[in-house]
Short mmCIF file of C-alpha atoms in Angstrom, two decimals:
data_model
loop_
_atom_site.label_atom_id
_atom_site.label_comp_id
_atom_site.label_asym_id
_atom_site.label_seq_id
_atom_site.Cartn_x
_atom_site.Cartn_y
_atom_site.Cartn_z
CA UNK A 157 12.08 -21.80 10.91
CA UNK A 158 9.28 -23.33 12.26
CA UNK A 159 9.48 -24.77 15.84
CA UNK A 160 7.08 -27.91 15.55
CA UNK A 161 6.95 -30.59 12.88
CA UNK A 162 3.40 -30.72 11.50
CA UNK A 163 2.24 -34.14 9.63
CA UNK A 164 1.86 -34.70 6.27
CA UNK A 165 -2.22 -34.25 6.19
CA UNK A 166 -1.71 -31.05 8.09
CA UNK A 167 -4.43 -28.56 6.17
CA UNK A 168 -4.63 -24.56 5.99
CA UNK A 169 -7.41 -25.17 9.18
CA UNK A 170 -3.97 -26.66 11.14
CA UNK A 171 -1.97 -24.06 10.47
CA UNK A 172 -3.71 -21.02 11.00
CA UNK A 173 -4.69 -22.40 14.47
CA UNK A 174 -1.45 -22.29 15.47
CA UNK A 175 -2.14 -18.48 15.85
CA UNK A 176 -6.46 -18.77 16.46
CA UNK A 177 -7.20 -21.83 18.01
CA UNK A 178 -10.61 -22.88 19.30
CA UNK A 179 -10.07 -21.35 22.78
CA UNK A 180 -9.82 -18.09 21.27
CA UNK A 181 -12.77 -18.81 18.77
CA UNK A 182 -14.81 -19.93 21.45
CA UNK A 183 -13.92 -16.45 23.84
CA UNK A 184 -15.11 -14.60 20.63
CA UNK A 185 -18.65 -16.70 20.76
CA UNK A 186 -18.82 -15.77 24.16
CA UNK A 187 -18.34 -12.00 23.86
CA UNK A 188 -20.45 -11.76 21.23
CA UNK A 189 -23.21 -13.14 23.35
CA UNK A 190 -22.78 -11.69 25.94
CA UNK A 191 -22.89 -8.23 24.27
CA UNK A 192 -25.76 -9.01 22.08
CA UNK A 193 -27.38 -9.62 25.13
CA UNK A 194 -26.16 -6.38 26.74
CA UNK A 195 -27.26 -3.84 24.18
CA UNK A 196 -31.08 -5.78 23.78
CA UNK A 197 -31.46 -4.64 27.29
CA UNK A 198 -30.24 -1.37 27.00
CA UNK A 199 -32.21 -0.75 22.90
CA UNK A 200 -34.93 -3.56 23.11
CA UNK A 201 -35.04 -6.72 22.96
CA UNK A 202 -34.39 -8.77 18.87
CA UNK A 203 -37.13 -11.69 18.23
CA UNK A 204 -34.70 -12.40 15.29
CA UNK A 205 -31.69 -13.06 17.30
CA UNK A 206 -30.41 -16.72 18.52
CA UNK A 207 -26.73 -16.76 20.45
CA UNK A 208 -24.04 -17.87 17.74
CA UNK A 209 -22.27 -21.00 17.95
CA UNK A 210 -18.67 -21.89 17.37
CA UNK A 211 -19.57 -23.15 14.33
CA UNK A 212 -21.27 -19.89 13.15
CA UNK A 213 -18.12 -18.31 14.49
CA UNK A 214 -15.77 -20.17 12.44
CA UNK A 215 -18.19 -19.66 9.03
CA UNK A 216 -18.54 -15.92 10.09
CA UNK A 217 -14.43 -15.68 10.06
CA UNK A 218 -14.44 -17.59 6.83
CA UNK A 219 -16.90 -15.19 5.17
CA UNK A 220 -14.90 -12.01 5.88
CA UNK A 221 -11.50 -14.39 5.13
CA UNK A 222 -12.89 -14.74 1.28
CA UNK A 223 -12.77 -11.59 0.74
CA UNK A 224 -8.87 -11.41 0.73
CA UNK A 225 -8.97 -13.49 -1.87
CA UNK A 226 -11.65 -12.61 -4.45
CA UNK A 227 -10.48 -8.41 -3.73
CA UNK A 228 -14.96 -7.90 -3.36
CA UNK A 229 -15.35 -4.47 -1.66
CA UNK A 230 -18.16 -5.52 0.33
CA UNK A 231 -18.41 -9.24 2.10
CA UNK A 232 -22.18 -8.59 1.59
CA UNK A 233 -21.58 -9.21 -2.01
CA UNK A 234 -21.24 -13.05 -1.88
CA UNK A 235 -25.29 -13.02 -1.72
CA UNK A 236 -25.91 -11.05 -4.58
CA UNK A 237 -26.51 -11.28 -7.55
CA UNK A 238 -23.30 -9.56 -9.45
CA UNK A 239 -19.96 -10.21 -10.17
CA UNK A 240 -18.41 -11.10 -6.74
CA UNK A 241 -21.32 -13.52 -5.66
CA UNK A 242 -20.65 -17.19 -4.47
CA UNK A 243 -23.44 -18.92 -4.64
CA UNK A 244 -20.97 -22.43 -3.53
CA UNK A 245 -20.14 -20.52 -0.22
CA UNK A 246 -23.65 -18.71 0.26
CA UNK A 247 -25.74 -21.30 1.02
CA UNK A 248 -23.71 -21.95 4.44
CA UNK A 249 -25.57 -19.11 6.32
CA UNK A 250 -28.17 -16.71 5.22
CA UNK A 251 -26.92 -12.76 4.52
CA UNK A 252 -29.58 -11.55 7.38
CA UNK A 253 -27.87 -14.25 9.91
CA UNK A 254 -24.31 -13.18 9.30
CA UNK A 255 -25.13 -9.18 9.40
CA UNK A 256 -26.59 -10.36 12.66
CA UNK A 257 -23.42 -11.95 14.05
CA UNK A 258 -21.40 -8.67 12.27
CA UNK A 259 -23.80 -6.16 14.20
CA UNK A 260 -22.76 -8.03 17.61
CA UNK A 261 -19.76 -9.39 17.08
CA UNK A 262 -17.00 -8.67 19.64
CA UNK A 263 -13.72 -10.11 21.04
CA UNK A 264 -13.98 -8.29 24.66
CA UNK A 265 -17.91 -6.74 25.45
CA UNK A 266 -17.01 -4.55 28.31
CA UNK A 267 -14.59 -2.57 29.39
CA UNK A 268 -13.00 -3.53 33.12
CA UNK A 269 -12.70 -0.77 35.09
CA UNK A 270 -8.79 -1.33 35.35
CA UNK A 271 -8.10 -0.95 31.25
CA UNK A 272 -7.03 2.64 30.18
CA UNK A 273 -5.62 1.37 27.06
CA UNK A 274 -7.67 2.03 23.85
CA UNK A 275 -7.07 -0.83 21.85
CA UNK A 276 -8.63 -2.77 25.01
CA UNK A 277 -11.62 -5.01 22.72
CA UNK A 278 -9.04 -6.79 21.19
CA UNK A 279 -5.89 -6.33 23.14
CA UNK A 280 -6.12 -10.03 24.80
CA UNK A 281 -6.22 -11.38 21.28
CA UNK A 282 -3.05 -9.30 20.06
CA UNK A 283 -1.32 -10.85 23.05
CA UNK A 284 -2.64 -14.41 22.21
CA UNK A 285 -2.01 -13.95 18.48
CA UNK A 286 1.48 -12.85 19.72
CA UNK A 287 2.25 -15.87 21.97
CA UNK A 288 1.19 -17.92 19.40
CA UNK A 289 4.09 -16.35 16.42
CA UNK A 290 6.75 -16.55 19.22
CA UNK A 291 6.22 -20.57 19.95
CA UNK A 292 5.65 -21.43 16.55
CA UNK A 293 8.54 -19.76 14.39
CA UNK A 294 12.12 -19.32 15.75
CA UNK A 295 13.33 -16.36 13.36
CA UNK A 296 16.73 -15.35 11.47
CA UNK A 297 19.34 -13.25 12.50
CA UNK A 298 18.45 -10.69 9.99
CA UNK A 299 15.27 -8.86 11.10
CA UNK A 300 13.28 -5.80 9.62
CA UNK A 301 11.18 -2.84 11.31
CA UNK A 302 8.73 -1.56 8.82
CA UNK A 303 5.15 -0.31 8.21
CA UNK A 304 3.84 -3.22 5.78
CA UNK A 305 1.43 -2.08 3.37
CA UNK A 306 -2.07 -1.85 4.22
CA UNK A 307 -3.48 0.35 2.38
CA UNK A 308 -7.02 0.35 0.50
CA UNK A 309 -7.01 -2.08 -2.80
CA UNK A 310 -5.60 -0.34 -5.74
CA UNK A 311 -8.16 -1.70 -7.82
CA UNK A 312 -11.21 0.09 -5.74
CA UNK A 313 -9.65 3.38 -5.46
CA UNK A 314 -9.11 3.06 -9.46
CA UNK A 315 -12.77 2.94 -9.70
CA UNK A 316 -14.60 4.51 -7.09
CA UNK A 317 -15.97 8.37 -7.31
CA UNK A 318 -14.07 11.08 -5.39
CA UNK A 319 -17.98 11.00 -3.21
CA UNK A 320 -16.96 7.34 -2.28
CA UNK A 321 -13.03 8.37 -1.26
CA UNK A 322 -14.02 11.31 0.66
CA UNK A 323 -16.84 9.22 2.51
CA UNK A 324 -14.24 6.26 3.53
CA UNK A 325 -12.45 7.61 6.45
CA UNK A 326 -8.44 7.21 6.98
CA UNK A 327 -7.30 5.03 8.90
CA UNK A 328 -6.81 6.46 12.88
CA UNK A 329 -3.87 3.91 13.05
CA UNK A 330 -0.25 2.86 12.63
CA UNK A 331 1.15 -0.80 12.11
CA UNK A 332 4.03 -1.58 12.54
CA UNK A 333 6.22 -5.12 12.54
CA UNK A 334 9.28 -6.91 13.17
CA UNK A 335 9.93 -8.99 10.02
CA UNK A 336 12.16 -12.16 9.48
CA UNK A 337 13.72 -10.78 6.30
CA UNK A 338 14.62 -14.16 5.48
CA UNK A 339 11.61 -15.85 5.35
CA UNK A 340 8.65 -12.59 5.54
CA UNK A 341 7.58 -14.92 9.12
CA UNK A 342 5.99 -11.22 11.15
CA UNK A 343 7.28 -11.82 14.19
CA UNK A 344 5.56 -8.61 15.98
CA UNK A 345 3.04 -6.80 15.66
CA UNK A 346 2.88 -3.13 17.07
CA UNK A 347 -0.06 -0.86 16.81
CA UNK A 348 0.28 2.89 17.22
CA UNK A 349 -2.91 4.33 18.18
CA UNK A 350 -4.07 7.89 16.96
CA UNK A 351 -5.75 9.30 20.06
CA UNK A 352 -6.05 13.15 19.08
CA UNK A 353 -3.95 15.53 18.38
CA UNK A 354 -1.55 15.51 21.00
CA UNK A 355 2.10 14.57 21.48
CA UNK A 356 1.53 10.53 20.72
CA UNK A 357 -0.78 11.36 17.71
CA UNK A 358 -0.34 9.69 14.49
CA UNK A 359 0.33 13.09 13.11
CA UNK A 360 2.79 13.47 15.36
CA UNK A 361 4.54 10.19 14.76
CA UNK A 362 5.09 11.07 10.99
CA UNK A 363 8.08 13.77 11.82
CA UNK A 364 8.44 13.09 15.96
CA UNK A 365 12.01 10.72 15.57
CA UNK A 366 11.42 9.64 19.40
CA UNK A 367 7.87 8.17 18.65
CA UNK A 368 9.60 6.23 15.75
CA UNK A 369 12.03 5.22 18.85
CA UNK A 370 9.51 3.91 20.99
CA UNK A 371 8.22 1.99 18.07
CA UNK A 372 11.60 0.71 17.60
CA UNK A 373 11.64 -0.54 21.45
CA UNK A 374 8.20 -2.17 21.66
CA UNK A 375 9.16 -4.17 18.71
CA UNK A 376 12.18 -5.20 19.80
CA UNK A 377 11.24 -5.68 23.92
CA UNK A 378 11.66 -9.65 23.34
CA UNK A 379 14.82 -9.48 21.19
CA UNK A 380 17.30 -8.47 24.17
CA UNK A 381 20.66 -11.15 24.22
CA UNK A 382 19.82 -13.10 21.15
CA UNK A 383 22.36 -10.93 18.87
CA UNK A 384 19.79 -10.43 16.31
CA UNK A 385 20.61 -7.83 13.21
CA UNK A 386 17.38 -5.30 12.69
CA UNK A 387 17.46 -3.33 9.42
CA UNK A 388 15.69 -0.07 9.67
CA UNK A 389 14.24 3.16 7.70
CA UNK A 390 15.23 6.83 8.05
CA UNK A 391 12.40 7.47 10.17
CA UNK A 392 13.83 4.93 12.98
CA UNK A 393 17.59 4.85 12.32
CA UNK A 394 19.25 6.96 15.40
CA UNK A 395 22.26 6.55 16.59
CA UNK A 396 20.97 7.03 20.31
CA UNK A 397 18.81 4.29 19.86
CA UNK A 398 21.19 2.06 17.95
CA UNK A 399 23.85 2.23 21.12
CA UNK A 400 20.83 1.61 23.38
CA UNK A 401 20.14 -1.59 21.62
CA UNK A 402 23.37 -2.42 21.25
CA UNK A 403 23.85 -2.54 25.26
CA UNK A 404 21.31 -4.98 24.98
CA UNK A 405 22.57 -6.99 22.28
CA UNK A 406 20.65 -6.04 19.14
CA UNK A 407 22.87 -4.90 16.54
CA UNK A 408 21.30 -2.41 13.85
CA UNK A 409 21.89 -1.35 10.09
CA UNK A 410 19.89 1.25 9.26
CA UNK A 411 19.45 3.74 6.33
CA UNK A 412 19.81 7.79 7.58
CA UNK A 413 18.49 10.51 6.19
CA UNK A 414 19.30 13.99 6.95
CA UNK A 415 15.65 15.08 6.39
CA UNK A 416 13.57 12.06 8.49
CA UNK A 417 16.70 10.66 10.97
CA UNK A 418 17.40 12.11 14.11
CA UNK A 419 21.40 13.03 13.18
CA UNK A 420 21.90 13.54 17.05
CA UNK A 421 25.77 12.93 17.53
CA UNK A 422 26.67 12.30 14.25
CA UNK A 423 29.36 14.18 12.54
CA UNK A 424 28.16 17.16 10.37
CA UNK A 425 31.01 16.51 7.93
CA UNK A 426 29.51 14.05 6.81
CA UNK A 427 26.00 14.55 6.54
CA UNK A 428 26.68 17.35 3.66
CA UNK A 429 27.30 16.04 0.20
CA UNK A 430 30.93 17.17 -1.04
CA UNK A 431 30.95 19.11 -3.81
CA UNK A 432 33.83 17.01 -5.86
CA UNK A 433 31.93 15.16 -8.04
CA UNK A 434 32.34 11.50 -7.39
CA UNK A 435 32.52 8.72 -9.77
CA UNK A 436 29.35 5.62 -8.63
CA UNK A 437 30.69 3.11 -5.62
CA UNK A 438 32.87 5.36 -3.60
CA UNK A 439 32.53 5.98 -0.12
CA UNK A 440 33.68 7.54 2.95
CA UNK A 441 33.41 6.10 6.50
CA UNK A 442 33.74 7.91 10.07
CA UNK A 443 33.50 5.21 13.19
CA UNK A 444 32.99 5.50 17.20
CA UNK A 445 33.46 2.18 18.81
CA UNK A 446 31.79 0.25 16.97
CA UNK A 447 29.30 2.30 15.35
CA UNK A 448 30.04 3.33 11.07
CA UNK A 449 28.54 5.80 9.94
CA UNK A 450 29.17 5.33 5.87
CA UNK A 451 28.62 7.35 2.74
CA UNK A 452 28.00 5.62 -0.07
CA UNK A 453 27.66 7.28 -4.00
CA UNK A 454 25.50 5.99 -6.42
CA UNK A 455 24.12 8.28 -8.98
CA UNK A 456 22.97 10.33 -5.12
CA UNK A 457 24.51 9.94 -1.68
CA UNK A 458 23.51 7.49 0.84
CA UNK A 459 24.23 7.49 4.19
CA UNK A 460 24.10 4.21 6.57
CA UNK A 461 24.63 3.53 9.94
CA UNK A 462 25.71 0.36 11.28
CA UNK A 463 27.02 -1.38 14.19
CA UNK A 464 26.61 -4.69 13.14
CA UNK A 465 29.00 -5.17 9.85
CA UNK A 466 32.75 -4.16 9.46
CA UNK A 467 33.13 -1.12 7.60
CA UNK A 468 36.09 -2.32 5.89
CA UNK A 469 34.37 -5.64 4.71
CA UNK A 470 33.83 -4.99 1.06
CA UNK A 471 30.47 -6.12 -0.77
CA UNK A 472 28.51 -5.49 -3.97
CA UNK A 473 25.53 -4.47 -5.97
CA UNK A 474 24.01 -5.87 -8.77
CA UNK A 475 22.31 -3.61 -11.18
CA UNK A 476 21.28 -5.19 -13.83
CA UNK A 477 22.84 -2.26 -16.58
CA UNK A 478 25.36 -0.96 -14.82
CA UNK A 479 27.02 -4.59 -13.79
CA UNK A 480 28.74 -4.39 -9.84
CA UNK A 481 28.80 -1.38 -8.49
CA UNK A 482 31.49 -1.64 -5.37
CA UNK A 483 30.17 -1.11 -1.46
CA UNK A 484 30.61 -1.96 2.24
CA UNK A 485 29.34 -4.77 3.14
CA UNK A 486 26.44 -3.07 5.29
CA UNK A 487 25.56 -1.41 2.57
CA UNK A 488 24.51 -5.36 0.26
CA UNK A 489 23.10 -6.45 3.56
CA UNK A 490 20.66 -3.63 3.45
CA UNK A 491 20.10 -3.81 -0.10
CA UNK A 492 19.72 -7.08 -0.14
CA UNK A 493 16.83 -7.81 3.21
CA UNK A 494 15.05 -4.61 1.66
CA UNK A 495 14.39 -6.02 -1.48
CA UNK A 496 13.31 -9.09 -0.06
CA UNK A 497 10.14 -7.29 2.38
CA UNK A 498 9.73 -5.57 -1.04
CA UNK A 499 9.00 -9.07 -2.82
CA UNK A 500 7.26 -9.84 0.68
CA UNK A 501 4.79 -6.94 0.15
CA UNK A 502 4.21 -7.24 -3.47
CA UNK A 503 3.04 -10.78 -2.58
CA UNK A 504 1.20 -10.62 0.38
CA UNK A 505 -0.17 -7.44 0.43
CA UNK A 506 -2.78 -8.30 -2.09
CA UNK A 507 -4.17 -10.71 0.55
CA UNK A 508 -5.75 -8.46 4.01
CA UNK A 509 -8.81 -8.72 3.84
CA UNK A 510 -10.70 -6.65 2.27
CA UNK A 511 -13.57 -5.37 4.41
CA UNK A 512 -13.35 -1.99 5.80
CA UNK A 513 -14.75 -1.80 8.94
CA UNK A 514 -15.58 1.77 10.78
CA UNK A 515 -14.56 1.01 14.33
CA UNK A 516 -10.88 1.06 14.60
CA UNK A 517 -10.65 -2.05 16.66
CA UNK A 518 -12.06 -4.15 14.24
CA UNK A 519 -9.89 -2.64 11.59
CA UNK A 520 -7.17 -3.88 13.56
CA UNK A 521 -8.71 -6.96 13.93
CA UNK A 522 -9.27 -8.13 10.44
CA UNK A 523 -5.39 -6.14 9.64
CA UNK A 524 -4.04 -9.17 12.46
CA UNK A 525 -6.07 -11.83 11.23
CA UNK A 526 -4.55 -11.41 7.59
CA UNK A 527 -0.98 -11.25 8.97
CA UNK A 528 -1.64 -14.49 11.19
CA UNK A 529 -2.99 -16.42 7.64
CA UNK A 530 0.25 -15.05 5.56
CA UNK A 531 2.13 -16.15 8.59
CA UNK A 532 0.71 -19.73 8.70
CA UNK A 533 1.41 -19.94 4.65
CA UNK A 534 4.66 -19.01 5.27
CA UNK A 535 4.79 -21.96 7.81
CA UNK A 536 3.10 -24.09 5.48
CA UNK A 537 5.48 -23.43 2.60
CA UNK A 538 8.04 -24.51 5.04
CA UNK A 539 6.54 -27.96 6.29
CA UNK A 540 6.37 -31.25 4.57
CA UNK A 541 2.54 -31.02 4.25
CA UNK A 542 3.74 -28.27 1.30
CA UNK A 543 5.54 -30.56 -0.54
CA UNK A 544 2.33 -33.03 -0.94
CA UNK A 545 -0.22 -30.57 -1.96
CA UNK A 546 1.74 -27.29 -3.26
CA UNK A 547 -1.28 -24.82 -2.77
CA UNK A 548 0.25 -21.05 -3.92
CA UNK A 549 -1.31 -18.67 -1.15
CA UNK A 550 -4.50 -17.70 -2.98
CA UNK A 551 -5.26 -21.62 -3.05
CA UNK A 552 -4.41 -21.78 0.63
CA UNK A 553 -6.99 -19.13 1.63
CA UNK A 554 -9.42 -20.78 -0.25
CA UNK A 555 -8.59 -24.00 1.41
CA UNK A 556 -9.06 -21.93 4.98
CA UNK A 557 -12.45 -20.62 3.57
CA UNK A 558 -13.69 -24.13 2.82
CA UNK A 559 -12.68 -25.57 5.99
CA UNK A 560 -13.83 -22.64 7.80
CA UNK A 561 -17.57 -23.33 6.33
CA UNK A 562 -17.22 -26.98 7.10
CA UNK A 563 -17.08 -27.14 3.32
CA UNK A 564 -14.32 -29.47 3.64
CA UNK A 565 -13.05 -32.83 5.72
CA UNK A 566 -10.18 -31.45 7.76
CA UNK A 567 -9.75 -34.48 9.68
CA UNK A 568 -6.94 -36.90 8.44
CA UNK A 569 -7.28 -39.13 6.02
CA UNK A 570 -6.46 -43.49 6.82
#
């Protein structure tokens, strides 16, 4: 849970700082000047432009925030005239000022001449936006790697003409997190980069197992000794990398598949389905130290590997026509922390915001922003300030828009 008590008059602007506070806001006003200044020497000076302010800054974030909430395609369309206008919000700054700011804005201008690493405009924020989850939330046991979805609004892609979907171009990046499964808190962020088509390339990460592996490690590099249990997919679940971690103290449940799982070392026995036919709950187990590796029937094989339950420690499922269907224990646990990043997703997914920059960086950007607001809801839900006000999330980012704007009194009330 959440390390620090906040008060009682805490607001959305408290929480989300926890993750972007002013220094960091005040860096980005900096940047931004400093390359609008930049690229008027190098393309001619612009009469039109004045150096933005913090407070510009803060309405600037708030205008791309509202679209996470009202699902508009373009944040330009809070000035017009249609359905996703806002005149209430509008009125803050005019729609040539804040294309201004967009045209300029940055997090780092220039490039040192020590960074290598692509992602280098906004790595010092990941880092900061990453110090700030690891002081303010003190996760389960039970932890989660996963690709959360981020993928363009249903809704749009309903809608739009095949001209508009071939014109949007795919993402050039993977995200990746380590979840608390028992509260949806992201505790890490990872991005995966696609720089070409070489060895590292996203393409290459869809069917490369050791890519998936070094994902694994980078989001588990702070989780060494603390005895946490990380659920995985096919795509990471390895038993080379589960006895690594294990020598490290992370113990591992993850769900194998003979098609996306590197099946290094495991017994080909029982990776092939038997041909008795079996009746739904039985299972077999094989074990090395204190690795499982089980398979479970029901209405298919499924195979899990596991290091951090007993195999002989006997659980169940719940289906809601068939009644309890018998299992390992490894086998609920899984179950049971999936379906809750499922509910997680469904929930929160709806909320990234929406604009769809084309500079990968700043798709990052606005990806990390969104996770840092779901993550200070999720503190929110879990301070006392919740239990005076009871915003659900879409309330809350309105709240954050408002405040952001200077549309509402964030300071405590007497």
């Amino acid at each position: 849970g959440p390390t620090r008590k906040m008060p009682l008059t805490a607001s959305a602007m408290d929480f989300f700082q926890l993750f972007v506070p002013d220094n960091v806001l005040k860096n980005m006003v900096v940047q931004t000047n400093m390359y609008a200044k930049k690229y008027q020497e190098r393309f001619g000076s612009d009469d039109t432009w004045i150096d933005v302010t913090l407070t510009e800054m803060k309405a600037f974030l708030g205008y791309m925030i509202s679209t996470s909430i009202h699902h508009c395609e373009s944040v330009l369309s809070i000035w017009s005239s249609g359905f996703y206008s806002n005149k209430s919000i509008a009125l803050i700054m005019t729609q040539s000022r804040f294309e201004k700011i967009l045209k300029y804005f940055h997090v780092v201008a220039f490039r040192s001449s020590q960074t290598t690493h692509s992602l280098y405009k906004i790595q010092p924020f990941l880092d900061s936006l990453q110090n700030g989850f690891d002081s303010a939330f003190r996760p389960s046991q039970a932890q989660v790697l996963h690709e959360p979805l981020i993928d363009e609004d249903p809704v749009f892609i309903a809608t739009c003409t095949e001209r508009e979907l071939r014109k949007r171009k795919k993402r050039k990046f993977s995200l990746w997190v380590r979840q608390c499964s028992s509260t949806g808190f992201i505790c890490q962020i990872y991005v995966h980069l696609k720089e070409g088509s070489g060895a590292d390339g996203l393409d290459a990460l869809k069917n490369k197992p050791q890519l998936h592996s070094m994902v694994a490690k980078s989001l588990c590099q702070n989780a060494s000794g603390k005895n946490y249990i990380i659920f995985t997919g096919p795509s990471i679940t390895s038993l080379n990398l589960f006895e690594e971690f294990e020598k490290q103290e992370i113990y591992c449940c993850g769900l194998l598949s003979t098609r996306k799982s590197d099946c290094t070392g495991l017994p080909p026995s029982m990776l092939n389905n038997s041909e008795t036919p079996q009746s739904r709950g039985q299972y077999r187990i094989r074990m090395k130290g204190n690795m499982s590796l089980i398979c479970w029937y029901n209405k298919g094989h499924f195979r899990f590997l596991t290091n951090a339950y007993s195999p002989v420690q006997q659980g169940v499922i719940i289906k809601r026509k068939s009644g309890e269907i018998p299992c390992p224990l490894a086998v609920e646990a899984f179950a049971a922390h999936l379906s809750y990043i499922c509910k997680y997703d469904d929930k929160y997914s709806k909320y990234f915001i929406s604009h769809k920059p084309n500079k990968t960086w700043q798709q990052v950007f606005w990806f990390a922003i969104s996770i840092a607001i779901n993550n200070a809801y999720i503190l929110y839900k879990m301070s006392e300030a919740y239990h005076v006000t009871r915003y659900s999330r879409a309330q809350f980012g309105e709240r954050l828009v408002k405040e952001l704007l200077g549309l509402e009194d964030t300071s405590p009330s007497h």
